[in-house]
Tab-separated table of N, CA and C in Angstrom:
chain	number	residue	atom	x	y	z
Y	1	UNK	N	65.564	5.991	-25.356
Y	1	UNK	CA	64.131	6.101	-25.444
Y	1	UNK	C	63.687	7.264	-24.553
Y	2	UNK	N	62.800	8.148	-25.039
Y	2	UNK	CA	62.391	9.285	-24.215
Y	2	UNK	C	61.597	8.837	-22.996
Y	3	UNK	N	61.889	9.471	-21.889
Y	3	UNK	CA	61.181	9.188	-20.641
Y	3	UNK	C	60.287	10.378	-20.310
Y	4	UNK	N	59.212	10.134	-19.637
Y	4	UNK	CA	58.271	11.164	-19.247
Y	4	UNK	C	58.452	11.440	-17.764
Y	5	UNK	N	58.868	12.665	-17.429
Y	5	UNK	CA	59.094	13.053	-16.037
Y	5	UNK	C	59.994	12.064	-15.295
Y	6	UNK	N	60.967	11.546	-15.995
Y	6	UNK	CA	61.931	10.595	-15.429
Y	6	UNK	C	61.250	9.379	-14.810
Y	7	UNK	N	60.027	9.128	-15.211
Y	7	UNK	CA	59.300	7.957	-14.711
Y	7	UNK	C	59.699	6.746	-15.539
Y	8	UNK	N	59.159	5.632	-15.171
Y	8	UNK	CA	59.455	4.404	-15.898
Y	8	UNK	C	58.512	4.184	-17.068
Y	9	UNK	N	57.897	5.244	-17.560
Y	9	UNK	CA	57.009	5.144	-18.702
Y	9	UNK	C	57.769	5.443	-19.978
Y	10	UNK	N	57.490	4.676	-20.993
Y	10	UNK	CA	58.010	4.970	-22.323
Y	10	UNK	C	56.878	5.627	-23.084
Y	11	UNK	N	57.077	6.852	-23.475
Y	11	UNK	CA	56.015	7.684	-24.022
Y	11	UNK	C	55.231	7.018	-25.140
Y	12	UNK	N	55.894	6.464	-26.142
Y	12	UNK	CA	55.184	5.908	-27.294
Y	12	UNK	C	54.927	4.418	-27.171
Y	13	UNK	N	55.302	3.842	-26.059
Y	13	UNK	CA	55.011	2.426	-25.821
Y	13	UNK	C	53.922	2.272	-24.761
Y	14	UNK	N	54.075	2.958	-23.651
Y	14	UNK	CA	53.132	2.841	-22.543
Y	14	UNK	C	51.959	3.817	-22.645
Y	15	UNK	N	52.099	4.834	-23.479
Y	15	UNK	CA	51.052	5.834	-23.716
Y	15	UNK	C	50.482	6.432	-22.422
Y	16	UNK	N	51.345	6.955	-21.544
Y	16	UNK	CA	50.850	7.458	-20.259
Y	16	UNK	C	49.940	8.680	-20.379
Y	17	UNK	N	49.987	9.399	-21.475
Y	17	UNK	CA	49.150	10.588	-21.640
Y	17	UNK	C	47.886	10.317	-22.455
Y	18	UNK	N	47.750	9.109	-22.948
Y	18	UNK	CA	46.634	8.788	-23.837
Y	18	UNK	C	45.283	9.032	-23.178
Y	19	UNK	N	45.097	8.535	-21.966
Y	19	UNK	CA	43.789	8.692	-21.316
Y	19	UNK	C	43.492	10.158	-21.008
Y	20	UNK	N	44.501	10.920	-20.630
Y	20	UNK	CA	44.287	12.353	-20.365
Y	20	UNK	C	43.899	13.083	-21.649
Y	21	UNK	N	44.563	12.770	-22.735
Y	21	UNK	CA	44.221	13.383	-24.026
Y	21	UNK	C	42.831	12.956	-24.471
Y	22	UNK	N	42.501	11.708	-24.233
Y	22	UNK	CA	41.194	11.212	-24.631
Y	22	UNK	C	40.086	11.938	-23.881
Y	23	UNK	N	40.313	12.189	-22.589
Y	23	UNK	CA	39.321	12.913	-21.787
Y	23	UNK	C	39.021	14.290	-22.377
Y	24	UNK	N	40.024	14.898	-22.984
Y	24	UNK	CA	39.855	16.221	-23.574
Y	24	UNK	C	38.879	16.230	-24.744
Y	25	UNK	N	38.784	15.133	-25.477
Y	25	UNK	CA	37.889	15.077	-26.638
Y	25	UNK	C	36.565	14.382	-26.331
Y	26	UNK	N	36.416	13.866	-25.115
Y	26	UNK	CA	35.193	13.166	-24.733
Y	26	UNK	C	34.123	14.204	-24.393
Y	27	UNK	N	33.462	14.702	-25.412
Y	27	UNK	CA	32.437	15.722	-25.241
Y	27	UNK	C	31.159	15.222	-25.906
Y	28	UNK	N	30.222	14.807	-25.080
Y	28	UNK	CA	28.963	14.249	-25.556
Y	28	UNK	C	28.132	15.349	-26.223
Y	29	UNK	N	27.823	15.196	-27.513
Y	29	UNK	CA	27.059	16.239	-28.208
Y	29	UNK	C	25.602	16.336	-27.753
Y	30	UNK	N	25.133	15.376	-26.954
Y	30	UNK	CA	23.759	15.428	-26.468
Y	30	UNK	C	23.685	15.822	-24.999
Y	31	UNK	N	24.813	16.254	-24.441
Y	31	UNK	CA	24.897	16.591	-23.023
Y	31	UNK	C	24.054	17.823	-22.701
Y	32	UNK	N	23.377	17.767	-21.566
Y	32	UNK	CA	22.564	18.878	-21.048
Y	32	UNK	C	21.560	19.406	-22.059
Y	33	UNK	N	20.880	18.499	-22.712
Y	33	UNK	CA	19.789	18.893	-23.578
Y	33	UNK	C	20.164	19.339	-24.982
Y	34	UNK	N	21.436	19.316	-25.319
Y	34	UNK	CA	21.829	19.694	-26.678
Y	34	UNK	C	21.304	18.665	-27.669
Y	35	UNK	N	20.996	19.134	-28.857
Y	35	UNK	CA	20.535	18.235	-29.905
Y	35	UNK	C	21.655	18.113	-30.936
Y	36	UNK	N	22.238	16.927	-31.057
Y	36	UNK	CA	23.373	16.764	-31.967
Y	36	UNK	C	22.940	16.790	-33.433
Y	37	UNK	N	23.770	17.437	-34.246
Y	37	UNK	CA	23.518	17.359	-35.685
Y	37	UNK	C	24.103	16.031	-36.189
Y	38	UNK	N	23.878	15.732	-37.443
Y	38	UNK	CA	24.295	14.446	-37.996
Y	38	UNK	C	25.808	14.239	-37.889
Y	39	UNK	N	26.577	15.294	-38.159
Y	39	UNK	CA	28.040	15.193	-38.115
Y	39	UNK	C	28.549	14.937	-36.704
Y	40	UNK	N	28.033	15.664	-35.717
Y	40	UNK	CA	28.512	15.465	-34.343
Y	40	UNK	C	28.041	14.121	-33.786
Y	41	UNK	N	26.851	13.673	-34.175
Y	41	UNK	CA	26.369	12.356	-33.734
Y	41	UNK	C	27.236	11.238	-34.307
Y	42	UNK	N	27.628	11.387	-35.572
Y	42	UNK	CA	28.504	10.397	-36.202
Y	42	UNK	C	29.879	10.391	-35.549
Y	43	UNK	N	30.407	11.569	-35.256
Y	43	UNK	CA	31.715	11.669	-34.591
Y	43	UNK	C	31.657	11.047	-33.204
Y	44	UNK	N	30.556	11.244	-32.498
Y	44	UNK	CA	30.390	10.686	-31.150
Y	44	UNK	C	30.336	9.158	-31.200
Y	45	UNK	N	29.613	8.634	-32.167
Y	45	UNK	CA	29.538	7.183	-32.337
Y	45	UNK	C	30.925	6.627	-32.652
Y	46	UNK	N	31.650	7.291	-33.525
Y	46	UNK	CA	32.998	6.843	-33.888
Y	46	UNK	C	33.964	6.914	-32.708
Y	47	UNK	N	33.859	7.952	-31.894
Y	47	UNK	CA	34.722	8.082	-30.719
Y	47	UNK	C	34.439	6.958	-29.729
Y	48	UNK	N	33.172	6.651	-29.517
Y	48	UNK	CA	32.818	5.527	-28.641
Y	48	UNK	C	33.326	4.209	-29.210
Y	49	UNK	N	33.224	4.055	-30.527
Y	49	UNK	CA	33.719	2.843	-31.168
Y	49	UNK	C	35.231	2.709	-30.980
Y	50	UNK	N	35.941	3.810	-31.146
Y	50	UNK	CA	37.398	3.806	-30.968
Y	50	UNK	C	37.773	3.445	-29.530
Y	51	UNK	N	37.088	4.053	-28.562
Y	51	UNK	CA	37.367	3.757	-27.150
Y	51	UNK	C	37.088	2.288	-26.847
Y	52	UNK	N	35.999	1.765	-27.403
Y	52	UNK	CA	35.662	0.364	-27.182
Y	52	UNK	C	36.697	-0.560	-27.809
Y	53	UNK	N	37.184	-0.202	-28.990
Y	53	UNK	CA	38.214	-1.015	-29.646
Y	53	UNK	C	39.520	-0.985	-28.853
Y	54	UNK	N	39.876	0.175	-28.329
Y	54	UNK	CA	41.083	0.276	-27.491
Y	54	UNK	C	40.942	-0.597	-26.253
Y	55	UNK	N	39.755	-0.606	-25.668
Y	55	UNK	CA	39.490	-1.428	-24.487
Y	55	UNK	C	39.590	-2.908	-24.841
Y	56	UNK	N	38.955	-3.290	-25.931
Y	56	UNK	CA	38.958	-4.686	-26.349
Y	56	UNK	C	40.363	-5.190	-26.676
Y	57	UNK	N	41.169	-4.322	-27.283
Y	57	UNK	CA	42.533	-4.703	-27.665
Y	57	UNK	C	43.507	-4.644	-26.501
Y	58	UNK	N	43.076	-4.111	-25.373
Y	58	UNK	CA	43.956	-4.022	-24.209
Y	58	UNK	C	44.936	-2.859	-24.257
Y	59	UNK	N	44.715	-1.912	-25.167
Y	59	UNK	CA	45.594	-0.740	-25.253
Y	59	UNK	C	45.451	0.075	-23.971
Y	60	UNK	N	44.236	0.416	-23.641
Y	60	UNK	CA	43.862	1.058	-22.378
Y	60	UNK	C	42.475	0.541	-22.032
Y	61	UNK	N	42.065	0.754	-20.811
Y	61	UNK	CA	40.752	0.315	-20.390
Y	61	UNK	C	39.876	1.534	-20.152
Y	62	UNK	N	38.892	1.700	-21.006
Y	62	UNK	CA	37.955	2.808	-20.888
Y	62	UNK	C	36.618	2.322	-20.337
Y	63	UNK	N	36.660	1.413	-19.368
Y	63	UNK	CA	35.431	0.842	-18.824
Y	63	UNK	C	34.521	1.904	-18.217
Y	64	UNK	N	35.100	2.971	-17.661
Y	64	UNK	CA	34.270	4.023	-17.088
Y	64	UNK	C	33.476	4.750	-18.168
Y	65	UNK	N	34.065	4.907	-19.356
Y	65	UNK	CA	33.339	5.520	-20.471
Y	65	UNK	C	32.236	4.593	-20.979
Y	66	UNK	N	32.502	3.306	-20.970
Y	66	UNK	CA	31.485	2.331	-21.381
Y	66	UNK	C	30.277	2.420	-20.449
Y	67	UNK	N	30.534	2.386	-19.149
Y	67	UNK	CA	29.441	2.467	-18.180
Y	67	UNK	C	28.649	3.756	-18.341
Y	68	UNK	N	29.352	4.844	-18.546
Y	68	UNK	CA	28.682	6.131	-18.690
Y	68	UNK	C	27.775	6.158	-19.918
Y	69	UNK	N	28.283	5.713	-21.066
Y	69	UNK	CA	27.489	5.763	-22.290
Y	69	UNK	C	26.318	4.785	-22.250
Y	70	UNK	N	26.548	3.593	-21.720
Y	70	UNK	CA	25.467	2.612	-21.608
Y	70	UNK	C	24.402	3.098	-20.619
Y	71	UNK	N	24.837	3.759	-19.568
Y	71	UNK	CA	23.889	4.331	-18.601
Y	71	UNK	C	23.014	5.390	-19.259
Y	72	UNK	N	23.624	6.323	-19.962
Y	72	UNK	CA	22.880	7.409	-20.604
Y	72	UNK	C	21.880	6.859	-21.618
Y	73	UNK	N	22.291	5.880	-22.396
Y	73	UNK	CA	21.444	5.356	-23.464
Y	73	UNK	C	20.368	4.395	-22.982
Y	74	UNK	N	20.692	3.599	-21.952
Y	74	UNK	CA	19.804	2.494	-21.594
Y	74	UNK	C	19.169	2.591	-20.214
Y	75	UNK	N	19.775	3.337	-19.326
Y	75	UNK	CA	19.257	3.396	-17.958
Y	75	UNK	C	18.488	4.684	-17.673
Y	76	UNK	N	18.439	5.543	-18.637
Y	76	UNK	CA	17.671	6.784	-18.518
Y	76	UNK	C	16.559	6.738	-19.558
Y	77	UNK	N	15.444	7.367	-19.266
Y	77	UNK	CA	14.351	7.453	-20.232
Y	77	UNK	C	14.806	8.326	-21.393
Y	78	UNK	N	14.597	7.859	-22.605
Y	78	UNK	CA	15.005	8.627	-23.783
Y	78	UNK	C	13.996	9.739	-24.056
Y	79	UNK	N	14.519	10.878	-24.435
Y	79	UNK	CA	13.716	12.051	-24.736
Y	79	UNK	C	13.001	11.838	-26.067
Y	80	UNK	N	11.694	11.608	-26.012
Y	80	UNK	CA	10.938	11.340	-27.235
Y	80	UNK	C	10.703	12.609	-28.051
Y	81	UNK	N	10.952	13.775	-27.450
Y	81	UNK	CA	10.806	15.024	-28.205
Y	81	UNK	C	12.031	15.301	-29.064
Y	82	UNK	N	13.103	14.562	-28.831
Y	82	UNK	CA	14.320	14.744	-29.604
Y	82	UNK	C	14.860	13.401	-30.076
Y	83	UNK	N	14.311	12.888	-31.163
Y	83	UNK	CA	14.802	11.602	-31.672
Y	83	UNK	C	16.293	11.624	-32.008
Y	84	UNK	N	16.830	12.753	-32.426
Y	84	UNK	CA	18.256	12.837	-32.763
Y	84	UNK	C	19.120	12.574	-31.533
Y	85	UNK	N	18.720	13.075	-30.387
Y	85	UNK	CA	19.478	12.866	-29.148
Y	85	UNK	C	19.404	11.398	-28.737
Y	86	UNK	N	18.203	10.823	-28.786
Y	86	UNK	CA	18.032	9.419	-28.413
Y	86	UNK	C	18.813	8.511	-29.356
Y	87	UNK	N	18.730	8.781	-30.652
Y	87	UNK	CA	19.481	7.991	-31.637
Y	87	UNK	C	20.978	8.068	-31.364
Y	88	UNK	N	21.463	9.269	-31.129
Y	88	UNK	CA	22.893	9.484	-30.873
Y	88	UNK	C	23.356	8.642	-29.692
Y	89	UNK	N	22.588	8.672	-28.603
Y	89	UNK	CA	22.963	7.923	-27.401
Y	89	UNK	C	22.945	6.422	-27.622
Y	90	UNK	N	21.907	5.917	-28.261
Y	90	UNK	CA	21.773	4.470	-28.455
Y	90	UNK	C	22.802	3.957	-29.461
Y	91	UNK	N	23.030	4.691	-30.536
Y	91	UNK	CA	24.020	4.256	-31.526
Y	91	UNK	C	25.426	4.237	-30.930
Y	92	UNK	N	25.743	5.221	-30.108
Y	92	UNK	CA	27.065	5.247	-29.465
Y	92	UNK	C	27.199	4.093	-28.466
Y	93	UNK	N	26.161	3.849	-27.686
Y	93	UNK	CA	26.204	2.755	-26.701
Y	93	UNK	C	26.349	1.400	-27.384
Y	94	UNK	N	25.708	1.248	-28.525
Y	94	UNK	CA	25.781	-0.041	-29.229
Y	94	UNK	C	27.213	-0.374	-29.640
Y	95	UNK	N	28.020	0.643	-29.905
Y	95	UNK	CA	29.418	0.397	-30.280
Y	95	UNK	C	30.184	-0.310	-29.171
Y	96	UNK	N	29.828	-0.028	-27.932
Y	96	UNK	CA	30.496	-0.711	-26.814
Y	96	UNK	C	30.208	-2.204	-26.838
Y	97	UNK	N	29.024	-2.575	-27.274
Y	97	UNK	CA	28.681	-3.992	-27.359
Y	97	UNK	C	29.354	-4.630	-28.569
Y	98	UNK	N	29.273	-3.970	-29.712
Y	98	UNK	CA	29.860	-4.539	-30.932
Y	98	UNK	C	31.378	-4.663	-30.836
Y	99	UNK	N	32.039	-3.687	-30.264
Y	99	UNK	CA	33.496	-3.653	-30.270
Y	99	UNK	C	34.134	-4.222	-29.001
Y	100	UNK	N	33.439	-4.150	-27.874
Y	100	UNK	CA	34.052	-4.563	-26.618
Y	100	UNK	C	33.094	-5.362	-25.729
Y	101	UNK	N	32.033	-5.880	-26.318
Y	101	UNK	CA	31.031	-6.596	-25.541
Y	101	UNK	C	31.573	-7.795	-24.790
Y	102	UNK	N	32.480	-8.514	-25.425
Y	102	UNK	CA	33.042	-9.705	-24.780
Y	102	UNK	C	33.787	-9.322	-23.500
Y	103	UNK	N	34.583	-8.260	-23.573
Y	103	UNK	CA	35.317	-7.790	-22.388
Y	103	UNK	C	34.348	-7.310	-21.305
Y	104	UNK	N	33.309	-6.588	-21.694
Y	104	UNK	CA	32.327	-6.117	-20.719
Y	104	UNK	C	31.629	-7.294	-20.045
Y	105	UNK	N	31.295	-8.297	-20.824
Y	105	UNK	CA	30.634	-9.484	-20.273
Y	105	UNK	C	31.549	-10.194	-19.273
Y	106	UNK	N	32.815	-10.352	-19.632
Y	106	UNK	CA	33.761	-10.991	-18.713
Y	106	UNK	C	33.927	-10.179	-17.432
Y	107	UNK	N	33.999	-8.875	-17.571
Y	107	UNK	CA	34.102	-8.023	-16.374
Y	107	UNK	C	32.861	-8.169	-15.514
Y	108	UNK	N	31.710	-8.278	-16.165
Y	108	UNK	CA	30.466	-8.451	-15.431
Y	108	UNK	C	30.422	-9.747	-14.648
Y	109	UNK	N	31.157	-10.739	-15.116
Y	109	UNK	CA	31.256	-12.019	-14.414
Y	109	UNK	C	32.349	-11.983	-13.348
Y	110	UNK	N	33.101	-10.923	-13.309
Y	110	UNK	CA	34.184	-10.813	-12.348
Y	110	UNK	C	35.481	-11.417	-12.829
Y	111	UNK	N	35.592	-11.693	-14.150
Y	111	UNK	CA	36.772	-12.350	-14.688
Y	111	UNK	C	37.706	-11.425	-15.462
Y	112	UNK	N	37.354	-10.163	-15.578
Y	112	UNK	CA	38.122	-9.310	-16.467
Y	112	UNK	C	38.995	-8.276	-15.801
Y	113	UNK	N	39.094	-8.300	-14.495
Y	113	UNK	CA	39.943	-7.338	-13.821
Y	113	UNK	C	39.294	-5.985	-13.629
Y	114	UNK	N	38.015	-5.873	-13.882
Y	114	UNK	CA	37.323	-4.602	-13.715
Y	114	UNK	C	37.187	-4.283	-12.244
Y	115	UNK	N	37.584	-3.076	-11.885
Y	115	UNK	CA	37.408	-2.632	-10.509
Y	115	UNK	C	36.077	-1.913	-10.424
Y	116	UNK	N	35.207	-2.394	-9.556
Y	116	UNK	CA	33.868	-1.833	-9.483
Y	116	UNK	C	33.918	-0.349	-9.180
Y	117	UNK	N	33.197	0.380	-9.959
Y	117	UNK	CA	33.108	1.824	-9.852
Y	117	UNK	C	31.847	2.159	-9.074
Y	118	UNK	N	31.859	3.288	-8.436
Y	118	UNK	CA	30.667	3.727	-7.727
Y	118	UNK	C	29.796	4.598	-8.609
Y	119	UNK	N	29.968	4.485	-9.915
Y	119	UNK	CA	29.117	5.207	-10.861
Y	119	UNK	C	27.663	4.855	-10.562
Y	120	UNK	N	26.877	5.871	-10.288
Y	120	UNK	CA	25.480	5.631	-9.987
Y	120	UNK	C	24.754	5.073	-11.202
Y	121	UNK	N	23.820	4.217	-10.918
Y	121	UNK	CA	22.997	3.663	-11.983
Y	121	UNK	C	21.968	4.707	-12.411
Y	122	UNK	N	21.432	4.521	-13.612
Y	122	UNK	CA	20.403	5.422	-14.106
Y	122	UNK	C	19.064	5.181	-13.433
Y	123	UNK	N	18.121	6.062	-13.707
Y	123	UNK	CA	16.814	6.036	-13.053
Y	123	UNK	C	16.012	4.760	-13.350
Y	124	UNK	N	16.188	4.165	-14.507
Y	124	UNK	CA	15.409	2.980	-14.871
Y	124	UNK	C	15.978	1.686	-14.308
Y	125	UNK	N	17.248	1.699	-13.953
Y	125	UNK	CA	17.911	0.492	-13.457
Y	125	UNK	C	18.000	0.551	-11.943
Y	126	UNK	N	17.499	-0.473	-11.280
Y	126	UNK	CA	17.432	-0.487	-9.814
Y	126	UNK	C	18.424	-1.444	-9.157
Y	127	UNK	N	19.341	-1.997	-9.920
Y	127	UNK	CA	20.268	-2.988	-9.369
Y	127	UNK	C	21.588	-2.394	-8.928
Y	128	UNK	N	22.596	-3.262	-8.846
Y	128	UNK	CA	23.941	-2.851	-8.435
Y	128	UNK	C	24.524	-1.853	-9.424
Y	129	UNK	N	25.248	-0.864	-8.894
Y	129	UNK	CA	25.792	0.189	-9.743
Y	129	UNK	C	27.038	-0.245	-10.510
Y	130	UNK	N	27.736	-1.248	-10.047
Y	130	UNK	CA	28.935	-1.695	-10.747
Y	130	UNK	C	28.594	-2.513	-11.979
Y	131	UNK	N	29.622	-2.935	-12.668
Y	131	UNK	CA	29.425	-3.777	-13.847
Y	131	UNK	C	29.210	-5.211	-13.373
Y	132	UNK	N	28.003	-5.716	-13.602
Y	132	UNK	CA	27.647	-7.059	-13.145
Y	132	UNK	C	26.685	-7.671	-14.167
Y	133	UNK	N	26.436	-8.961	-14.033
Y	133	UNK	CA	25.546	-9.647	-14.969
Y	133	UNK	C	24.119	-9.122	-14.892
Y	134	UNK	N	23.702	-8.704	-13.731
Y	134	UNK	CA	22.365	-8.132	-13.582
Y	134	UNK	C	22.223	-6.884	-14.459
Y	135	UNK	N	23.228	-6.050	-14.444
Y	135	UNK	CA	23.207	-4.828	-15.253
Y	135	UNK	C	23.328	-5.167	-16.737
Y	136	UNK	N	24.172	-6.118	-17.071
Y	136	UNK	CA	24.319	-6.590	-18.450
Y	136	UNK	C	22.958	-7.043	-18.993
Y	137	UNK	N	22.242	-7.848	-18.208
Y	137	UNK	CA	20.930	-8.338	-18.636
Y	137	UNK	C	19.920	-7.202	-18.783
Y	138	UNK	N	20.007	-6.221	-17.909
Y	138	UNK	CA	19.135	-5.056	-18.035
Y	138	UNK	C	19.424	-4.328	-19.343
Y	139	UNK	N	20.695	-4.125	-19.667
Y	139	UNK	CA	21.064	-3.448	-20.920
Y	139	UNK	C	20.549	-4.221	-22.128
Y	140	UNK	N	20.696	-5.541	-22.074
Y	140	UNK	CA	20.239	-6.374	-23.189
Y	140	UNK	C	18.736	-6.201	-23.383
Y	141	UNK	N	17.995	-6.252	-22.287
Y	141	UNK	CA	16.542	-6.075	-22.364
Y	141	UNK	C	16.192	-4.697	-22.920
Y	142	UNK	N	16.902	-3.662	-22.496
Y	142	UNK	CA	16.640	-2.302	-22.981
Y	142	UNK	C	16.964	-2.178	-24.468
Y	143	UNK	N	18.043	-2.798	-24.919
Y	143	UNK	CA	18.344	-2.786	-26.355
Y	143	UNK	C	17.193	-3.427	-27.136
Y	144	UNK	N	16.673	-4.555	-26.624
Y	144	UNK	CA	15.531	-5.189	-27.285
Y	144	UNK	C	14.323	-4.244	-27.311
Y	145	UNK	N	14.016	-3.617	-26.181
Y	145	UNK	CA	12.882	-2.692	-26.097
Y	145	UNK	C	13.037	-1.527	-27.068
Y	146	UNK	N	14.232	-0.952	-27.115
Y	146	UNK	CA	14.472	0.194	-27.994
Y	146	UNK	C	14.499	-0.222	-29.464
Y	147	UNK	N	14.645	-1.504	-29.713
Y	147	UNK	CA	14.620	-2.015	-31.079
Y	147	UNK	C	13.227	-2.345	-31.586
Y	148	UNK	N	12.236	-2.285	-30.700
Y	148	UNK	CA	10.855	-2.562	-31.105
Y	148	UNK	C	10.360	-1.544	-32.122
Y	149	UNK	N	9.391	-1.962	-32.925
Y	149	UNK	CA	8.815	-1.088	-33.945
Y	149	UNK	C	8.139	0.139	-33.358
Y	150	UNK	N	7.624	0.049	-32.140
Y	150	UNK	CA	6.954	1.196	-31.525
Y	150	UNK	C	7.917	2.115	-30.761
Y	151	UNK	N	9.203	1.836	-30.835
Y	151	UNK	CA	10.222	2.672	-30.202
Y	151	UNK	C	10.286	4.029	-30.921
Y	152	UNK	N	10.606	5.102	-30.188
Y	152	UNK	CA	10.697	6.427	-30.816
Y	152	UNK	C	11.973	6.636	-31.642
Y	153	UNK	N	12.825	5.632	-31.685
Y	153	UNK	CA	14.089	5.769	-32.402
Y	153	UNK	C	13.886	5.679	-33.911
Y	154	UNK	N	14.894	6.142	-34.640
Y	154	UNK	CA	14.885	6.022	-36.101
Y	154	UNK	C	15.004	4.540	-36.476
Y	155	UNK	N	14.728	4.240	-37.725
Y	155	UNK	CA	14.833	2.866	-38.208
Y	155	UNK	C	16.254	2.346	-38.000
Y	156	UNK	N	17.261	3.163	-38.348
Y	156	UNK	CA	18.662	2.740	-38.161
Y	156	UNK	C	18.963	2.435	-36.704
Y	157	UNK	N	18.535	3.308	-35.801
Y	157	UNK	CA	18.821	3.109	-34.378
Y	157	UNK	C	18.068	1.898	-33.833
Y	158	UNK	N	16.839	1.677	-34.291
Y	158	UNK	CA	16.090	0.494	-33.846
Y	158	UNK	C	16.776	-0.784	-34.316
Y	159	UNK	N	17.194	-0.818	-35.571
Y	159	UNK	CA	17.876	-2.007	-36.100
Y	159	UNK	C	19.202	-2.246	-35.383
Y	160	UNK	N	19.933	-1.162	-35.133
Y	160	UNK	CA	21.218	-1.278	-34.437
Y	160	UNK	C	21.006	-1.739	-33.005
Y	161	UNK	N	19.953	-1.239	-32.372
Y	161	UNK	CA	19.638	-1.638	-31.005
Y	161	UNK	C	19.327	-3.137	-30.934
Y	162	UNK	N	18.513	-3.630	-31.870
Y	162	UNK	CA	18.222	-5.070	-31.934
Y	162	UNK	C	19.492	-5.876	-32.157
Y	163	UNK	N	20.341	-5.385	-33.052
Y	163	UNK	CA	21.601	-6.086	-33.343
Y	163	UNK	C	22.502	-6.132	-32.114
Y	164	UNK	N	22.512	-5.057	-31.341
Y	164	UNK	CA	23.327	-5.035	-30.116
Y	164	UNK	C	22.807	-6.066	-29.117
Y	165	UNK	N	21.483	-6.154	-28.978
Y	165	UNK	CA	20.898	-7.148	-28.076
Y	165	UNK	C	21.236	-8.559	-28.537
Y	166	UNK	N	21.158	-8.796	-29.840
Y	166	UNK	CA	21.501	-10.109	-30.382
Y	166	UNK	C	22.983	-10.422	-30.179
Y	167	UNK	N	23.830	-9.415	-30.323
Y	167	UNK	CA	25.273	-9.596	-30.091
Y	167	UNK	C	25.516	-9.978	-28.631
Y	168	UNK	N	24.793	-9.348	-27.716
Y	168	UNK	CA	24.931	-9.678	-26.300
Y	168	UNK	C	24.534	-11.140	-26.055
Y	169	UNK	N	23.450	-11.557	-26.676
Y	169	UNK	CA	23.001	-12.951	-26.545
Y	169	UNK	C	24.046	-13.904	-27.126
Y	170	UNK	N	24.609	-13.529	-28.261
Y	170	UNK	CA	25.664	-14.332	-28.896
Y	170	UNK	C	26.886	-14.457	-27.983
Y	171	UNK	N	27.275	-13.370	-27.338
Y	171	UNK	CA	28.416	-13.380	-26.409
Y	171	UNK	C	28.125	-14.314	-25.240
Y	172	UNK	N	26.919	-14.227	-24.698
Y	172	UNK	CA	26.527	-15.113	-23.596
Y	172	UNK	C	26.572	-16.574	-24.019
Y	173	UNK	N	26.002	-16.847	-25.197
Y	173	UNK	CA	25.965	-18.220	-25.696
Y	173	UNK	C	27.368	-18.778	-25.918
Y	174	UNK	N	28.259	-17.985	-26.495
Y	174	UNK	CA	29.615	-18.464	-26.743
Y	174	UNK	C	30.370	-18.655	-25.438
Y	175	UNK	N	30.067	-17.847	-24.442
Y	175	UNK	CA	30.704	-18.005	-23.142
Y	175	UNK	C	30.217	-19.272	-22.429
Y	176	UNK	N	28.930	-19.555	-22.539
Y	176	UNK	CA	28.404	-20.763	-21.885
Y	176	UNK	C	28.899	-22.033	-22.589
Y	177	UNK	N	29.117	-21.976	-23.895
Y	177	UNK	CA	29.654	-23.128	-24.620
Y	177	UNK	C	31.087	-23.429	-24.173
Y	178	UNK	N	31.865	-22.366	-23.904
Y	178	UNK	CA	33.241	-22.566	-23.437
Y	178	UNK	C	33.254	-23.178	-22.050
Y	179	UNK	N	32.281	-22.784	-21.222
Y	179	UNK	CA	32.221	-23.315	-19.850
Y	179	UNK	C	31.865	-24.796	-19.838
Y	180	UNK	N	31.066	-25.245	-20.802
Y	180	UNK	CA	30.660	-26.641	-20.823
Y	180	UNK	C	31.702	-27.574	-21.413
Y	181	UNK	N	32.697	-27.017	-22.058
Y	181	UNK	CA	33.749	-27.855	-22.663
Y	181	UNK	C	34.747	-28.328	-21.652
């Protein structure tokens, strides 16, 4: 079996280069005021979905990417002059809830092995910077707010935002049912 730098890693089993390669393609199309076109926004949403699925499946843990995307979409004020940028951010963040929400919730409870990061919280969130239930609840509330009819988001992004909030509630409910058994 091929070894990498004579280490105890098996290249195609342990995937020691996967996270480094992933970092190379992690380029937010809405970064620094850019306005994403439809193709780049779709690719960004898909990349976030893939990272969330890898996290959920235990292939690798991209919790730092989850925190970053959720922060950008939910803890910062969305630019109402650029609905495409706001939509891109919220749709990508929602993938973390749909694909890896259960793992994020468990980490927020301290049960998932998440090591608290010193990632600063966004301007709208005033609580602990790590992944915790307080932050989870803030995200859920923001998804609900962004899903309102008076939100500046597109219809698709508003519906997806509401669905993400409902998914978070569903995850909480299923977790509390397990605790009572």
